[in-house]
C-alpha positions as protocol buffer text, in pm:
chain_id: "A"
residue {
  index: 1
  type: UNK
  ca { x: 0 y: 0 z: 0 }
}
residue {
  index: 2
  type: UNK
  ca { x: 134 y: 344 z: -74 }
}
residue {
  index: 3
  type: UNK
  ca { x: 245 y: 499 z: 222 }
}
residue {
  index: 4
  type: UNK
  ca { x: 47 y: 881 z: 253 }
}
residue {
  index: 5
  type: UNK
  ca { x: 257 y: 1127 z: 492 }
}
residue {
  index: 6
  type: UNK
  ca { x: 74 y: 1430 z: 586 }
}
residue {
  index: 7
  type: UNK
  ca { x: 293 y: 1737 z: 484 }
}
residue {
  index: 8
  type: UNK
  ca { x: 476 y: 1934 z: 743 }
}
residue {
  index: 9
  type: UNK
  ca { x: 682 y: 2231 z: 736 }
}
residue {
  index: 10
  type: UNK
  ca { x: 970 y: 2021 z: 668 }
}
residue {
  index: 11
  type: UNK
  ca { x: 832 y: 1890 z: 379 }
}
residue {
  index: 12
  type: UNK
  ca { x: 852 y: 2239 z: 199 }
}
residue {
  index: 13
  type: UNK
  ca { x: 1184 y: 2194 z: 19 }
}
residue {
  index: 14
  type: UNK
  ca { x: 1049 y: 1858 z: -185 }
}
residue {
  index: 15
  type: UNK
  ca { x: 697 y: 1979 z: -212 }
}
residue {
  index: 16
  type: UNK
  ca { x: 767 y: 2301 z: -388 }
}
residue {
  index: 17
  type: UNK
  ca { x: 1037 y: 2058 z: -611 }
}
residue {
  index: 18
  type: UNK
  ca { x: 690 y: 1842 z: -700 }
}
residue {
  index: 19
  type: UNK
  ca { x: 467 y: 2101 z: -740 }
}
residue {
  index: 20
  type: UNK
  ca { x: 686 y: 2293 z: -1011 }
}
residue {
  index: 21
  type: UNK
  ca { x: 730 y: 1947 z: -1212 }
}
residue {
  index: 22
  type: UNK
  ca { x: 354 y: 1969 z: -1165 }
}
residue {
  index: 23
  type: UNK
  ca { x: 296 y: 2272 z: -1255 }
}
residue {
  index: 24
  type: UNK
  ca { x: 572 y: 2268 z: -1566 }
}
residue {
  index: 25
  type: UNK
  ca { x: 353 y: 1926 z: -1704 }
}
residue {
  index: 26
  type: UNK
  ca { x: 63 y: 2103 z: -1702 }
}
residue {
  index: 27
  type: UNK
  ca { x: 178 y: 2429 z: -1855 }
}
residue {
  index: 28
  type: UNK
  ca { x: 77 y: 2644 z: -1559 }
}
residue {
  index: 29
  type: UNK
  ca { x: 290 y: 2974 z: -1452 }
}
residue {
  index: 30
  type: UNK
  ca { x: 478 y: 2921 z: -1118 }
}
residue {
  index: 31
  type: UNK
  ca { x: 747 y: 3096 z: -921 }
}
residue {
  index: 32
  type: UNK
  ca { x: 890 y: 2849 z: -603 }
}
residue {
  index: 33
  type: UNK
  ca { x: 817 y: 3185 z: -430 }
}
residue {
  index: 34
  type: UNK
  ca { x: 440 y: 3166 z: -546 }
}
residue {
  index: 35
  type: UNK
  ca { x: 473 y: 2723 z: -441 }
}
residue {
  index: 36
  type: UNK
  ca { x: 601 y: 2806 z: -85 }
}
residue {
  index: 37
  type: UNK
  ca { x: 377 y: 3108 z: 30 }
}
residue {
  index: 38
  type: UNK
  ca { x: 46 y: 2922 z: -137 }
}
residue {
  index: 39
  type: UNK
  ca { x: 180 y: 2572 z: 86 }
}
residue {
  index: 40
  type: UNK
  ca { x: 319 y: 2745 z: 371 }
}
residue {
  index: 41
  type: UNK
  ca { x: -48 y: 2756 z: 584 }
}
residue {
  index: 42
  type: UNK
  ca { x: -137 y: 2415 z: 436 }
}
residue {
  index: 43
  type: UNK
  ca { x: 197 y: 2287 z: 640 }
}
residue {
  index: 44
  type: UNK
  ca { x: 160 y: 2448 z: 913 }
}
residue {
  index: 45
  type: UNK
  ca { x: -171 y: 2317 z: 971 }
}
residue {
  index: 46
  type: UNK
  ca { x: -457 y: 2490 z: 817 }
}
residue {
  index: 47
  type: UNK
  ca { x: -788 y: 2354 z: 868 }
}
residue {
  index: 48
  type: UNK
  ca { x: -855 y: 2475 z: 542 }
}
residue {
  index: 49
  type: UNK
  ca { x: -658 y: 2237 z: 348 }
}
residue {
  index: 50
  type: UNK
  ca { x: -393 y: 1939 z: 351 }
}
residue {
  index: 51
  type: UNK
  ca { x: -148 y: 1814 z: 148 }
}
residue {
  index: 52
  type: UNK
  ca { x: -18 y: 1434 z: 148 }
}
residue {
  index: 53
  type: UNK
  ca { x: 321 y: 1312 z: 57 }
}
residue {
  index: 54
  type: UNK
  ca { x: 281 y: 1015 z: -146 }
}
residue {
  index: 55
  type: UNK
  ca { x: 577 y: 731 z: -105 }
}
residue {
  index: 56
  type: UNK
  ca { x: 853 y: 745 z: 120 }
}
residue {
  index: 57
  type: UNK
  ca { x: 820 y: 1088 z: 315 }
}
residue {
  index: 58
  type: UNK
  ca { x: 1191 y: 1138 z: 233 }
}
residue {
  index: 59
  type: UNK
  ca { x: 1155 y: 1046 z: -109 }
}
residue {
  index: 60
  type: UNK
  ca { x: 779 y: 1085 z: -245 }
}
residue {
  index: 61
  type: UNK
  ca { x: 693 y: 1021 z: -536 }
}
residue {
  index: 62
  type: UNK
  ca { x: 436 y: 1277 z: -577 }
}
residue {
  index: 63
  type: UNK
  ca { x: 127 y: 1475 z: -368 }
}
residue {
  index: 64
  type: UNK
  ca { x: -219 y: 1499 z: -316 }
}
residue {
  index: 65
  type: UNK
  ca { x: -343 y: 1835 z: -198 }
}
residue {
  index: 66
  type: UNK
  ca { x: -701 y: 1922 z: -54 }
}
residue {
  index: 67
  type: UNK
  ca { x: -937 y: 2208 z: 23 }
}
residue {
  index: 68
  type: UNK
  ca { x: -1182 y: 2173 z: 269 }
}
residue {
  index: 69
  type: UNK
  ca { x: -1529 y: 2327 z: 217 }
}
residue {
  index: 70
  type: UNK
  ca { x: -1884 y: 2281 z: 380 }
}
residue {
  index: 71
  type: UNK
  ca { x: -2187 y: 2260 z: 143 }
}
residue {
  index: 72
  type: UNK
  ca { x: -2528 y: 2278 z: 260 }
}
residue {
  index: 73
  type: UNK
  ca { x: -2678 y: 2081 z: -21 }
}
residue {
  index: 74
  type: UNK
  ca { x: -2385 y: 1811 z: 7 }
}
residue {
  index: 75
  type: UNK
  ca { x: -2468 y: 1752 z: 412 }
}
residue {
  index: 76
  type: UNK
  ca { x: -2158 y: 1837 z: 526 }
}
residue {
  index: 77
  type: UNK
  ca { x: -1761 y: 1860 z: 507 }
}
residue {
  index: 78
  type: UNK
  ca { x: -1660 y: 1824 z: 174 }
}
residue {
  index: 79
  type: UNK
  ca { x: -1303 y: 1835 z: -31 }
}
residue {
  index: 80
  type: UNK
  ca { x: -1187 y: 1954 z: -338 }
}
residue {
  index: 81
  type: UNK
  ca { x: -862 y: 1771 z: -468 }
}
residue {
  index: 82
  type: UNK
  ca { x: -677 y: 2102 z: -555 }
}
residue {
  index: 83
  type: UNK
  ca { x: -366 y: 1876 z: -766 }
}
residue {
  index: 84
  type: UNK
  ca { x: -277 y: 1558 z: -795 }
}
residue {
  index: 85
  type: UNK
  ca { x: 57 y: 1472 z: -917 }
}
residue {
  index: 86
  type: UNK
  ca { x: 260 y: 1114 z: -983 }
}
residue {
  index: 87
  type: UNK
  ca { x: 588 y: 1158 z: -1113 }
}
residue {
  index: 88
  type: UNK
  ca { x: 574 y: 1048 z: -1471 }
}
residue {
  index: 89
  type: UNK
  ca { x: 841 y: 801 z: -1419 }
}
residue {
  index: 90
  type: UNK
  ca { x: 624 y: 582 z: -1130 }
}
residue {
  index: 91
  type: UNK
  ca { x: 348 y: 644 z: -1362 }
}
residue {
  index: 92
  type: UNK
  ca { x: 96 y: 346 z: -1474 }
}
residue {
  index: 93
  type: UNK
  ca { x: 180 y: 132 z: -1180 }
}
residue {
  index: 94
  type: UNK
  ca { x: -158 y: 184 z: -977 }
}
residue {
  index: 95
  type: UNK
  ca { x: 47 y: 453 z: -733 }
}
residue {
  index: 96
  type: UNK
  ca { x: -284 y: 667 z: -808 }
}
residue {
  index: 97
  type: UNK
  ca { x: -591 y: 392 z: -819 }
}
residue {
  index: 98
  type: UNK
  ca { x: -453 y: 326 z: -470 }
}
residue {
  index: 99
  type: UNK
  ca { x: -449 y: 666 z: -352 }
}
residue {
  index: 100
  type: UNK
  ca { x: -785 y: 750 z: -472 }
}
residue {
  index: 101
  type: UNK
  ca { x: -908 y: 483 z: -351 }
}
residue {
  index: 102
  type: UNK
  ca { x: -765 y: 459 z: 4 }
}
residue {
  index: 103
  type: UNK
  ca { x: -786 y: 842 z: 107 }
}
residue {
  index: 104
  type: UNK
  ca { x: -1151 y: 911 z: 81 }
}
residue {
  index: 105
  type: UNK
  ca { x: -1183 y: 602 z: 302 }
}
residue {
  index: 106
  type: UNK
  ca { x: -954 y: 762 z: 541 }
}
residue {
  index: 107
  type: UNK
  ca { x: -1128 y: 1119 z: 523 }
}
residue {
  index: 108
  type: UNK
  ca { x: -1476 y: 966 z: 547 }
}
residue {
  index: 109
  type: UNK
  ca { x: -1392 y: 878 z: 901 }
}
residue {
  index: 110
  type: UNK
  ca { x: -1351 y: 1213 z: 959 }
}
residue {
  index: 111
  type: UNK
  ca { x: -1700 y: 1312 z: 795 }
}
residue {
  index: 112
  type: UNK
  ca { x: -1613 y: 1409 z: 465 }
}
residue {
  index: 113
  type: UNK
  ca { x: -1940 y: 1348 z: 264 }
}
residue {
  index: 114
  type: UNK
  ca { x: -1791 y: 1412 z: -66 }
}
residue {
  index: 115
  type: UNK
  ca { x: -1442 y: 1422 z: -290 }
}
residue {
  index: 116
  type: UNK
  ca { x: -1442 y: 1679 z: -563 }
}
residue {
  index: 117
  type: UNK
  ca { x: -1233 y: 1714 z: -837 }
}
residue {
  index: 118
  type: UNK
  ca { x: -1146 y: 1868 z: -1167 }
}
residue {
  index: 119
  type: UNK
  ca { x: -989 y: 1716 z: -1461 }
}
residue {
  index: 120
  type: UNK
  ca { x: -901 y: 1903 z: -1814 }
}
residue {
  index: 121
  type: UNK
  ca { x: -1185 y: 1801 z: -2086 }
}
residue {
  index: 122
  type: UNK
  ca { x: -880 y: 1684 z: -2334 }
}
residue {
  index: 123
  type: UNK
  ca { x: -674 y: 1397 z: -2022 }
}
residue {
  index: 124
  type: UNK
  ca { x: -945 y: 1148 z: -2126 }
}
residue {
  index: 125
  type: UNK
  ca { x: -649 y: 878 z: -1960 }
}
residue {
  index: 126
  type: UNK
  ca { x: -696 y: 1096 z: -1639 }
}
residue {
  index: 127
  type: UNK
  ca { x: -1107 y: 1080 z: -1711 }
}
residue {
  index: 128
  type: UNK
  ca { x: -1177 y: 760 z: -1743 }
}
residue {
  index: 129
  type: UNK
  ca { x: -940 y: 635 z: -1408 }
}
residue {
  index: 130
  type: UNK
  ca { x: -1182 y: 887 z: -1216 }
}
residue {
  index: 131
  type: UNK
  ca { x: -1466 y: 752 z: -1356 }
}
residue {
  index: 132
  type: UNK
  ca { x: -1363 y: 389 z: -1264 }
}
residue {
  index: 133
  type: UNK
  ca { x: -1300 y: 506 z: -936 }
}
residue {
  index: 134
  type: UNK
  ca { x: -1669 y: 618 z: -900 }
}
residue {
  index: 135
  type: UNK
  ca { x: -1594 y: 1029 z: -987 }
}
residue {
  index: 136
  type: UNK
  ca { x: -1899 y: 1153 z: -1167 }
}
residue {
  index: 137
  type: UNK
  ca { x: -1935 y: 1434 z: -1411 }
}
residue {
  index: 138
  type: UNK
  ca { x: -2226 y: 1682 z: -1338 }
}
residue {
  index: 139
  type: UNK
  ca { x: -2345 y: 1752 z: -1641 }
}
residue {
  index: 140
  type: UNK
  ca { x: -2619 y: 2047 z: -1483 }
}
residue {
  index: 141
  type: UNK
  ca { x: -2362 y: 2225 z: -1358 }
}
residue {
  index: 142
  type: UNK
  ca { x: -2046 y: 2454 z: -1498 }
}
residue {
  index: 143
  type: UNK
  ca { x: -1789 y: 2552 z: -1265 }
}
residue {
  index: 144
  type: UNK
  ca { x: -1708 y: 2910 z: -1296 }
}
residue {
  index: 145
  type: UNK
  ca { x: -1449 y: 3107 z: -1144 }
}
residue {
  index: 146
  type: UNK
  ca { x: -1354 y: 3489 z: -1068 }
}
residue {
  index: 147
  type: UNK
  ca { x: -1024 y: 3546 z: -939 }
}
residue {
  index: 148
  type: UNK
  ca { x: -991 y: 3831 z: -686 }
}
């Protein structure tokens, strides 16, 4: 079973390493300035959020992070899988079926009613794990965002 490590502030070093692979995959705009003031309250314990180490703590082999959220309509304490990262060379050996499938168990003992996440329209690989793992798509509804 892949070992999950909740991040601490010593963790920061590797974690901004792994999110700037992430975020270099994925094409998004990054400083390690922007990584470690954005991770710094998740580290430090923020009930807001929560990142895991996945692998060896000293040596992971990638991250989940979470935001917490409560939703009326949902009953409850809800997350929202913020990224998700494997590194690509660990890739295809079930690192992230086991995650997925293992940490909402875990959470759910804590009360979280329901796991949210987002995946790009055109990672149909990425798609159809999270539909296999019992991830819906809600068709009614189009998530829309205003940044502040």
């Amino acid at each position: 079973m892949t070992q999950l490590t909740l991040a601490k502030p010593d963790h920061a070093d590797i974690l901004i390493k792994l999110i700037g692979d992430f975020h270099v995959e994925e094409g998004l705009e990054s400083t390690e300035d922007h990584r470690a003031t954005a991770i710094a309250p998740l580290l430090e314990g923020s009930p807001h959020g929560a990142i895991y180490l996945a692998g060896p703590a000293r040596a992971p082999v990638g991250y989940v992070a979470l935001a917490f959220g409560w939703s009326i309509t949902g009953g409850g304490l809800e997350a929202y899988i913020d990224e998700f990262y494997i590194r690509p060379g660990v890739r295809g050996r079930g690192i992230g079926t086991e995650i997925l499938v293992n940490l909402p168990t875990q959470l759910a003992s804590f009360g979280l009613k329901a796991l949210h996440l987002d995946v790009h329209h055109t990672n149909t690989r990425a798609r159809k794990l999270y539909e296999k793992l019992g991830f819906k798509a809600n068709e009614d509804y189009t998530l829309m965002t205003r940044r502040l």
